[in-house]
Amino acid sequence: VQSPLQSPILMSPLPSHFRSAKELIDRSNKIILIVDERLDGDTLGSTLGWYFVLTALGKSVRIWSSKEVNHLWDYIPGTSKIETDFSLITTWKPDLGIVSDSSDGVFLQAIIKTKIWPLISFDHHSKNPGYANLNLIDQSAASTADVVWTFLKWANYEIPTLAAQALLTGIFTDTNIFSSPNTTSRAVEAGTHLISLGANPKTIVQRAFMNKSLASLKLWGTALERLFPDPVLGGIATALTLADFNRLTATPEDGHAISNFLNQMLSEEYDLVTVYQEQPNFLIKGSSRSRQTDVAKLVSEHYGGGGHPLAAGFTITNAKLIQVGNLWKVERISKVD
């Protein structure tokens, strides 16, 4: 299969690029779906939605992830189909790859160097550099799942009920059930259509937003107790240390969505919220949310991260969190091998 010329980064995919993507999909028999390493609701929902659509088209489909999927996502149909053996990339010999919601493609570099098949990227992140052969990137979309939905509708592909359930998961998790500032009329239209196809919103709400373990609730309590004014990014922040996770036997997934919750719950005088979480090997993961401030630009300037104007993330290497009075700060340490 000949790869198409690499497409430009698109503010909104053009019909010509939709046609190119459909031609590649229609003539392919073996398609590999690649899950972004963040393993959030949107990348999983978009990817697994594709799995059921392509299977209904009669394609041979396999899914590869660079990491094991946490059991917390088991409610999304198709998670059991995800494989983590890298040899799948080189030995199965697909004739097309599709990656959804992977904004930078850093973890894909090893794949891009070894593959001999064209790659299509579906995404909605502004920092996507256009690493695939064909890049369908809509920065105005609320989620990658509704970019995929838009394409499926345009291509007139059947969306089975299991695909609808997976795609609705991506839309719900990236819009906080249509309550976040990035919610668009198209996202609501997509959600309405997917529910009409049999997707069950109650399952997603219960499992993604309400099904908290005791360890998770205690971790959230620690985060709420530590709220402080952030001297670096501004606004309000909280900090969770590696010791907190160990003491409460909590996982990084237990801290998922704290920033979204705080952004929704705090009064309007607090425009910006950041959650700092220590990870093993002297890493700090940060998640910032805002109602008006361009946090993608802000965190990029300070920590090198990025994302959307109102929702961004970052990773700080060789650092730890230390308490100074009632504040918490990032302390850089000597490089760790």
Tab-separated table of N, CA, C and O in Angstrom, residues 29-135:
chain	number	residue	atom	x	y	z
A	29	ASN	N	-7.505	-4.308	4.392
A	29	ASN	CA	-8.093	-5.526	4.944
A	29	ASN	C	-7.670	-5.779	6.385
A	29	ASN	O	-8.443	-6.279	7.185
A	30	LYS	N	-6.405	-5.424	6.711
A	30	LYS	CA	-5.878	-5.633	8.059
A	30	LYS	C	-5.524	-4.272	8.648
A	30	LYS	O	-4.623	-3.587	8.153
A	31	ILE	N	-6.232	-3.884	9.692
A	31	ILE	CA	-6.064	-2.542	10.263
A	31	ILE	C	-5.659	-2.661	11.726
A	31	ILE	O	-6.304	-3.365	12.506
A	32	ILE	N	-4.590	-1.955	12.087
A	32	ILE	CA	-4.153	-1.921	13.483
A	32	ILE	C	-4.560	-0.584	14.095
A	32	ILE	O	-4.357	0.483	13.495
A	33	LEU	N	-5.194	-0.633	15.252
A	33	LEU	CA	-5.591	0.553	15.998
A	33	LEU	C	-4.592	0.759	17.131
A	33	LEU	O	-4.258	-0.191	17.846
A	34	ILE	N	-4.115	1.988	17.308
A	34	ILE	CA	-3.074	2.270	18.294
A	34	ILE	C	-3.629	3.210	19.349
A	34	ILE	O	-4.192	4.267	19.034
A	35	VAL	N	-3.488	2.811	20.605
A	35	VAL	CA	-4.017	3.578	21.736
A	35	VAL	C	-2.947	4.520	22.274
A	35	VAL	O	-1.802	4.114	22.476
A	36	ASP	N	-3.310	5.764	22.504
A	36	ASP	CA	-2.359	6.718	23.070
A	36	ASP	C	-1.951	6.281	24.475
A	36	ASP	O	-2.743	5.699	25.223
A	37	GLU	N	-0.720	6.600	24.858
A	37	GLU	CA	-0.185	6.121	26.130
A	37	GLU	C	-0.867	6.737	27.349
A	37	GLU	O	-0.733	6.227	28.469
A	38	ARG	N	-1.641	7.817	27.169
A	38	ARG	CA	-2.334	8.417	28.316
A	38	ARG	C	-3.482	7.548	28.812
A	38	ARG	O	-3.910	7.645	29.950
A	39	LEU	N	-4.049	6.719	27.925
A	39	LEU	CA	-5.107	5.778	28.298
A	39	LEU	C	-6.261	6.463	29.040
A	39	LEU	O	-6.688	6.011	30.107
A	40	ASP	N	-6.757	7.551	28.480
A	40	ASP	CA	-7.916	8.203	29.086
A	40	ASP	C	-9.196	7.791	28.347
A	40	ASP	O	-9.182	7.010	27.406
A	41	GLY	N	-10.321	8.343	28.783
A	41	GLY	CA	-11.602	7.947	28.225
A	41	GLY	C	-11.756	8.266	26.759
A	41	GLY	O	-12.429	7.527	26.015
A	42	ASP	N	-11.137	9.357	26.315
A	42	ASP	CA	-11.295	9.755	24.914
A	42	ASP	C	-10.479	8.878	23.971
A	42	ASP	O	-10.973	8.416	22.939
A	43	THR	N	-9.220	8.626	24.311
A	43	THR	CA	-8.416	7.777	23.423
A	43	THR	C	-8.944	6.343	23.401
A	43	THR	O	-9.007	5.698	22.355
A	44	LEU	N	-9.378	5.830	24.574
A	44	LEU	CA	-9.927	4.481	24.616
A	44	LEU	C	-11.284	4.421	23.912
A	44	LEU	O	-11.557	3.510	23.127
A	45	GLY	N	-12.140	5.408	24.193
A	45	GLY	CA	-13.451	5.418	23.573
A	45	GLY	C	-13.382	5.547	22.064
A	45	GLY	O	-14.092	4.846	21.326
A	46	SER	N	-12.513	6.441	21.573
A	46	SER	CA	-12.362	6.636	20.131
A	46	SER	C	-11.814	5.382	19.463
A	46	SER	O	-12.318	4.929	18.428
A	47	THR	N	-10.778	4.813	20.067
A	47	THR	CA	-10.131	3.632	19.484
A	47	THR	C	-11.076	2.430	19.463
A	47	THR	O	-11.196	1.730	18.449
A	48	LEU	N	-11.750	2.193	20.579
A	48	LEU	CA	-12.644	1.040	20.652
A	48	LEU	C	-13.900	1.258	19.810
A	48	LEU	O	-14.478	0.295	19.290
A	49	GLY	N	-14.309	2.507	19.655
A	49	GLY	CA	-15.389	2.788	18.713
A	49	GLY	C	-14.995	2.366	17.309
A	49	GLY	O	-15.776	1.724	16.583
A	50	TRP	N	-13.772	2.714	16.923
A	50	TRP	CA	-13.254	2.295	15.616
A	50	TRP	C	-13.245	0.772	15.495
A	50	TRP	O	-13.555	0.220	14.426
A	51	TYR	N	-12.887	0.071	16.562
A	51	TYR	CA	-12.793	-1.391	16.496
A	51	TYR	C	-14.119	-2.004	16.050
A	51	TYR	O	-14.158	-2.848	15.155
A	52	PHE	N	-15.218	-1.576	16.661
A	52	PHE	CA	-16.514	-2.167	16.336
A	52	PHE	C	-17.030	-1.710	14.976
A	52	PHE	O	-17.700	-2.468	14.273
A	53	VAL	N	-16.703	-0.475	14.576
A	53	VAL	CA	-17.093	-0.007	13.243
A	53	VAL	C	-16.373	-0.808	12.171
A	53	VAL	O	-16.976	-1.294	11.199
A	54	LEU	N	-15.059	-0.956	12.314
A	54	LEU	CA	-14.261	-1.647	11.301
A	54	LEU	C	-14.577	-3.145	11.259
A	54	LEU	O	-14.580	-3.751	10.185
A	55	THR	N	-14.842	-3.721	12.408
A	55	THR	CA	-15.230	-5.136	12.440
A	55	THR	C	-16.543	-5.343	11.686
A	55	THR	O	-16.700	-6.320	10.947
A	56	ALA	N	-17.480	-4.393	11.868
A	56	ALA	CA	-18.756	-4.481	11.148
A	56	ALA	C	-18.564	-4.341	9.645
A	56	ALA	O	-19.366	-4.856	8.854
A	57	LEU	N	-17.482	-3.669	9.243
A	57	LEU	CA	-17.165	-3.533	7.817
A	57	LEU	C	-16.477	-4.783	7.258
A	57	LEU	O	-16.178	-4.833	6.062
A	58	GLY	N	-16.229	-5.744	8.118
A	58	GLY	CA	-15.590	-6.981	7.666
A	58	GLY	C	-14.075	-6.940	7.681
A	58	GLY	O	-13.421	-7.829	7.115
A	59	LYS	N	-13.492	-5.939	8.328
A	59	LYS	CA	-12.036	-5.828	8.391
A	59	LYS	C	-11.472	-6.739	9.486
A	59	LYS	O	-12.146	-7.043	10.474
A	60	SER	N	-10.236	-7.150	9.300
A	60	SER	CA	-9.496	-7.819	10.359
A	60	SER	C	-8.806	-6.732	11.181
A	60	SER	O	-8.009	-5.951	10.638
A	61	VAL	N	-9.135	-6.654	12.468
A	61	VAL	CA	-8.702	-5.516	13.288
A	61	VAL	C	-8.037	-6.008	14.567
A	61	VAL	O	-8.525	-6.926	15.237
A	62	ARG	N	-6.912	-5.382	14.912
A	62	ARG	CA	-6.267	-5.627	16.201
A	62	ARG	C	-5.900	-4.287	16.813
A	62	ARG	O	-5.738	-3.281	16.115
A	63	ILE	N	-5.791	-4.279	18.155
A	63	ILE	CA	-5.546	-3.037	18.902
A	63	ILE	C	-4.267	-3.191	19.708
A	63	ILE	O	-4.093	-4.204	20.411
A	64	TRP	N	-3.393	-2.192	19.620
A	64	TRP	CA	-2.136	-2.230	20.373
A	64	TRP	C	-2.025	-1.029	21.297
A	64	TRP	O	-2.344	0.113	20.924
A	65	SER	N	-1.563	-1.284	22.524
A	65	SER	CA	-1.299	-0.228	23.502
A	65	SER	C	0.101	-0.418	24.063
A	65	SER	O	0.549	-1.552	24.273
A	66	SER	N	0.780	0.689	24.320
A	66	SER	CA	2.118	0.601	24.905
A	66	SER	C	2.058	0.283	26.397
A	66	SER	O	3.083	-0.034	27.008
A	67	LYS	N	0.857	0.363	27.001
A	67	LYS	CA	0.697	0.107	28.434
A	67	LYS	C	-0.521	-0.776	28.672
A	67	LYS	O	-1.451	-0.799	27.873
A	68	GLU	N	-0.510	-1.451	29.799
A	68	GLU	CA	-1.692	-2.197	30.222
A	68	GLU	C	-2.805	-1.209	30.564
A	68	GLU	O	-2.559	-0.144	31.130
A	69	VAL	N	-4.025	-1.577	30.251
A	69	VAL	CA	-5.177	-0.717	30.538
A	69	VAL	C	-5.669	-0.999	31.949
A	69	VAL	O	-5.906	-2.152	32.316
A	70	ASN	N	-5.812	0.063	32.736
A	70	ASN	CA	-6.291	-0.084	34.103
A	70	ASN	C	-7.702	-0.659	34.102
A	70	ASN	O	-8.530	-0.323	33.256
A	71	HIS	N	-7.973	-1.514	35.094
A	71	HIS	CA	-9.278	-2.174	35.167
A	71	HIS	C	-10.433	-1.174	35.328
A	71	HIS	O	-11.600	-1.514	35.092
A	72	LEU	N	-10.124	0.049	35.745
A	72	LEU	CA	-11.169	1.052	35.908
A	72	LEU	C	-11.871	1.360	34.595
A	72	LEU	O	-12.999	1.875	34.588
A	73	TRP	N	-11.205	1.054	33.467
A	73	TRP	CA	-11.805	1.317	32.160
A	73	TRP	C	-12.500	0.083	31.584
A	73	TRP	O	-12.937	0.104	30.438
A	74	ASP	N	-12.638	-0.963	32.370
A	74	ASP	CA	-13.197	-2.208	31.850
A	74	ASP	C	-14.634	-2.074	31.358
A	74	ASP	O	-15.111	-2.912	30.590
A	75	TYR	N	-15.329	-1.028	31.812
A	75	TYR	CA	-16.722	-0.865	31.402
A	75	TYR	C	-16.855	-0.441	29.939
A	75	TYR	O	-17.951	-0.516	29.357
A	76	ILE	N	-15.764	0.013	29.315
A	76	ILE	CA	-15.824	0.394	27.901
A	76	ILE	C	-15.783	-0.880	27.067
A	76	ILE	O	-14.866	-1.689	27.218
A	77	PRO	N	-16.740	-1.092	26.181
A	77	PRO	CA	-16.743	-2.323	25.378
A	77	PRO	C	-15.457	-2.476	24.575
A	77	PRO	O	-14.962	-1.514	23.990
A	78	GLY	N	-14.894	-3.680	24.589
A	78	GLY	CA	-13.738	-3.970	23.754
A	78	GLY	C	-12.389	-3.861	24.426
A	78	GLY	O	-11.363	-4.155	23.788
A	79	THR	N	-12.344	-3.469	25.699
A	79	THR	CA	-11.030	-3.309	26.344
A	79	THR	C	-10.258	-4.622	26.385
A	79	THR	O	-9.024	-4.624	26.374
A	80	SER	N	-10.963	-5.742	26.439
A	80	SER	CA	-10.288	-7.040	26.483
A	80	SER	C	-9.569	-7.364	25.173
A	80	SER	O	-8.738	-8.279	25.121
A	81	LYS	N	-9.865	-6.606	24.122
A	81	LYS	CA	-9.237	-6.844	22.818
A	81	LYS	C	-7.873	-6.162	22.689
A	81	LYS	O	-7.142	-6.393	21.722
A	82	ILE	N	-7.518	-5.323	23.658
A	82	ILE	CA	-6.281	-4.539	23.561
A	82	ILE	C	-5.073	-5.404	23.894
A	82	ILE	O	-5.049	-6.091	24.913
A	83	GLU	N	-4.058	-5.353	23.037
A	83	GLU	CA	-2.826	-6.127	23.211
A	83	GLU	C	-1.665	-5.187	23.505
A	83	GLU	O	-1.662	-4.030	23.087
A	84	THR	N	-0.648	-5.695	24.212
A	84	THR	CA	0.504	-4.858	24.569
A	84	THR	C	1.830	-5.392	24.041
A	84	THR	O	2.871	-4.795	24.293
A	85	ASP	N	1.809	-6.489	23.333
A	85	ASP	CA	3.046	-7.078	22.792
A	85	ASP	C	3.486	-6.275	21.564
A	85	ASP	O	2.785	-6.225	20.556
A	86	PHE	N	4.674	-5.655	21.653
A	86	PHE	CA	5.152	-4.801	20.572
A	86	PHE	C	5.387	-5.572	19.279
A	86	PHE	O	5.361	-4.995	18.191
A	87	SER	N	5.596	-6.875	19.377
A	87	SER	CA	5.837	-7.654	18.160
A	87	SER	C	4.642	-7.603	17.213
A	87	SER	O	4.786	-7.858	16.012
A	88	LEU	N	3.464	-7.267	17.755
A	88	LEU	CA	2.282	-7.113	16.908
A	88	LEU	C	2.522	-6.072	15.820
A	88	LEU	O	2.056	-6.208	14.682
A	89	ILE	N	3.290	-5.023	16.166
A	89	ILE	CA	3.559	-3.937	15.231
A	89	ILE	C	4.359	-4.435	14.026
A	89	ILE	O	4.123	-4.026	12.887
A	90	THR	N	5.287	-5.329	14.273
A	90	THR	CA	6.218	-5.718	13.215
A	90	THR	C	5.889	-7.052	12.555
A	90	THR	O	6.331	-7.315	11.439
A	91	THR	N	5.128	-7.910	13.241
A	91	THR	CA	4.908	-9.257	12.697
A	91	THR	C	3.532	-9.464	12.081
A	91	THR	O	3.374	-10.327	11.214
A	92	TRP	N	2.536	-8.705	12.506
A	92	TRP	CA	1.184	-8.950	12.004
A	92	TRP	C	1.003	-8.432	10.577
A	92	TRP	O	0.200	-8.903	9.818
A	93	LYS	N	1.768	-7.417	10.210
A	93	LYS	CA	1.781	-6.849	8.865
A	93	LYS	C	0.415	-6.312	8.420
A	93	LYS	O	-0.172	-6.784	7.449
A	94	PRO	N	-0.081	-5.290	9.137
A	94	PRO	CA	-1.327	-4.650	8.706
A	94	PRO	C	-1.087	-3.818	7.455
A	94	PRO	O	0.065	-3.542	7.089
A	95	ASP	N	-2.142	-3.407	6.797
A	95	ASP	CA	-1.978	-2.513	5.649
A	95	ASP	C	-2.469	-1.097	5.955
A	95	ASP	O	-2.460	-0.231	5.085
A	96	LEU	N	-2.871	-0.844	7.213
A	96	LEU	CA	-3.276	0.504	7.624
A	96	LEU	C	-3.231	0.590	9.139
A	96	LEU	O	-3.550	-0.370	9.839
A	97	GLY	N	-2.813	1.756	9.637
A	97	GLY	CA	-2.865	2.034	11.069
A	97	GLY	C	-3.726	3.255	11.333
A	97	GLY	O	-3.720	4.209	10.545
A	98	ILE	N	-4.484	3.232	12.429
A	98	ILE	CA	-5.284	4.382	12.842
A	98	ILE	C	-4.972	4.665	14.305
A	98	ILE	O	-5.028	3.767	15.151
A	99	VAL	N	-4.623	5.906	14.606
A	99	VAL	CA	-4.371	6.315	15.986
A	99	VAL	C	-5.323	7.456	16.321
A	99	VAL	O	-5.526	8.367	15.510
A	100	SER	N	-5.925	7.395	17.498
A	100	SER	CA	-6.913	8.393	17.893
A	100	SER	C	-6.506	9.085	19.188
A	100	SER	O	-6.122	8.426	20.155
A	101	ASP	N	-6.568	10.416	19.184
A	101	ASP	CA	-6.367	11.227	20.388
A	101	ASP	C	-4.936	11.198	20.896
A	101	ASP	O	-4.688	11.339	22.077
A	102	SER	N	-3.966	11.022	20.000
A	102	SER	CA	-2.557	11.073	20.383
A	102	SER	C	-1.971	12.372	19.843
A	102	SER	O	-1.724	12.505	18.644
A	103	SER	N	-1.757	13.332	20.736
A	103	SER	CA	-1.457	14.691	20.289
A	103	SER	C	-0.036	14.918	19.815
A	103	SER	O	0.202	15.750	18.936
A	104	ASP	N	0.942	14.207	20.389
A	104	ASP	CA	2.327	14.514	20.017
A	104	ASP	C	3.031	13.393	19.259
A	104	ASP	O	4.024	13.630	18.592
A	105	GLY	N	2.544	12.182	19.386
A	105	GLY	CA	3.153	11.094	18.641
A	105	GLY	C	4.516	10.674	19.133
A	105	GLY	O	5.195	9.888	18.465
A	106	VAL	N	4.940	11.166	20.317
A	106	VAL	CA	6.274	10.833	20.809
A	106	VAL	C	6.431	9.323	20.978
A	106	VAL	O	7.416	8.724	20.546
A	107	PHE	N	5.453	8.679	21.601
A	107	PHE	CA	5.564	7.245	21.832
A	107	PHE	C	5.405	6.450	20.543
A	107	PHE	O	5.678	5.257	20.498
A	108	LEU	N	4.981	7.149	19.471
A	108	LEU	CA	4.802	6.472	18.188
A	108	LEU	C	6.072	6.456	17.347
A	108	LEU	O	6.099	5.823	16.294
A	109	GLN	N	7.109	7.142	17.797
A	109	GLN	CA	8.302	7.268	16.961
A	109	GLN	C	8.902	5.904	16.607
A	109	GLN	O	9.321	5.670	15.466
A	110	ALA	N	8.929	4.988	17.581
A	110	ALA	CA	9.472	3.653	17.297
A	110	ALA	C	8.631	2.937	16.258
A	110	ALA	O	9.146	2.200	15.413
A	111	ILE	N	7.321	3.181	16.315
A	111	ILE	CA	6.428	2.554	15.343
A	111	ILE	C	6.626	3.173	13.970
A	111	ILE	O	6.729	2.481	12.952
A	112	ILE	N	6.681	4.490	13.927
A	112	ILE	CA	6.812	5.199	12.652
A	112	ILE	C	8.103	4.797	11.942
A	112	ILE	O	8.157	4.693	10.719
A	113	LYS	N	9.154	4.533	12.714
A	113	LYS	CA	10.434	4.160	12.115
A	113	LYS	C	10.401	2.750	11.519
A	113	LYS	O	11.165	2.438	10.611
A	114	THR	N	9.541	1.874	12.080
A	114	THR	CA	9.560	0.486	11.642
A	114	THR	C	8.419	0.124	10.700
A	114	THR	O	8.504	-0.862	9.986
A	115	LYS	N	7.364	0.905	10.672
A	115	LYS	CA	6.184	0.512	9.913
A	115	LYS	C	6.393	0.712	8.407
A	115	LYS	O	7.166	1.555	7.975
A	116	ILE	N	5.647	-0.070	7.654
A	116	ILE	CA	5.644	0.090	6.199
A	116	ILE	C	4.220	0.327	5.711
A	116	ILE	O	3.937	0.209	4.532
A	117	TRP	N	3.332	0.687	6.670
A	117	TRP	CA	1.933	0.928	6.329
A	117	TRP	C	1.577	2.376	6.632
A	117	TRP	O	2.160	3.007	7.519
A	118	PRO	N	0.612	2.939	5.898
A	118	PRO	CA	0.208	4.327	6.160
A	118	PRO	C	-0.522	4.454	7.492
A	118	PRO	O	-1.144	3.498	7.969
A	119	LEU	N	-0.429	5.624	8.079
A	119	LEU	CA	-1.028	5.890	9.383
A	119	LEU	C	-1.967	7.088	9.279
A	119	LEU	O	-1.599	8.136	8.741
A	120	ILE	N	-3.191	6.932	9.804
A	120	ILE	CA	-4.157	8.034	9.882
A	120	ILE	C	-4.288	8.448	11.337
A	120	ILE	O	-4.433	7.608	12.224
A	121	SER	N	-4.244	9.755	11.590
A	121	SER	CA	-4.420	10.281	12.940
A	121	SER	C	-5.721	11.066	13.020
A	121	SER	O	-5.953	11.976	12.223
A	122	PHE	N	-6.567	10.704	13.989
A	122	PHE	CA	-7.759	11.481	14.324
A	122	PHE	C	-7.490	12.154	15.661
A	122	PHE	O	-7.121	11.492	16.633
A	123	ASP	N	-7.684	13.472	15.730
A	123	ASP	CA	-7.319	14.181	16.959
A	123	ASP	C	-8.049	15.511	17.038
A	123	ASP	O	-8.640	15.980	16.060
A	124	HIS	N	-7.972	16.124	18.241
A	124	HIS	CA	-8.532	17.469	18.415
A	124	HIS	C	-7.586	18.380	19.197
A	124	HIS	O	-7.964	19.467	19.586
A	125	HIS	N	-6.343	17.934	19.412
A	125	HIS	CA	-5.380	18.727	20.175
A	125	HIS	C	-4.629	19.715	19.287
A	125	HIS	O	-4.175	19.357	18.202
A	126	SER	N	-4.466	20.915	19.786
A	126	SER	CA	-3.805	21.972	19.008
A	126	SER	C	-2.315	21.714	18.830
A	126	SER	O	-1.708	22.210	17.876
A	127	LYS	N	-1.706	20.935	19.733
A	127	LYS	CA	-0.249	20.718	19.638
A	127	LYS	C	0.130	19.525	18.758
A	127	LYS	O	1.308	19.205	18.640
A	128	ASN	N	-0.856	18.872	18.139
A	128	ASN	CA	-0.538	17.765	17.246
A	128	ASN	C	0.304	18.287	16.077
A	128	ASN	O	-0.141	19.171	15.345
A	129	PRO	N	1.522	17.767	15.879
A	129	PRO	CA	2.409	18.286	14.839
A	129	PRO	C	2.141	17.724	13.446
A	129	PRO	O	2.804	18.091	12.492
A	130	GLY	N	1.161	16.829	13.313
A	130	GLY	CA	0.886	16.230	12.012
A	130	GLY	C	1.881	15.146	11.660
A	130	GLY	O	2.428	15.134	10.562
A	131	TYR	N	2.100	14.199	12.589
A	131	TYR	CA	3.129	13.175	12.407
A	131	TYR	C	2.684	12.027	11.514
A	131	TYR	O	3.505	11.247	11.049
A	132	ALA	N	1.375	11.872	11.306
A	132	ALA	CA	0.874	10.745	10.518
A	132	ALA	C	0.923	11.058	9.026
A	132	ALA	O	1.216	12.190	8.618
A	133	ASN	N	0.620	10.048	8.211
A	133	ASN	CA	0.540	10.283	6.766
A	133	ASN	C	-0.675	11.128	6.421
A	133	ASN	O	-0.650	11.947	5.502
A	134	LEU	N	-1.758	10.909	7.161
A	134	LEU	CA	-2.990	11.661	6.951
A	134	LEU	C	-3.499	12.097	8.315
A	134	LEU	O	-3.754	11.258	9.190
A	135	ASN	N	-3.627	13.407	8.521
A	135	ASN	CA	-3.959	13.958	9.836
A	135	ASN	C	-5.313	14.641	9.792
A	135	ASN	O	-5.467	15.693	9.168
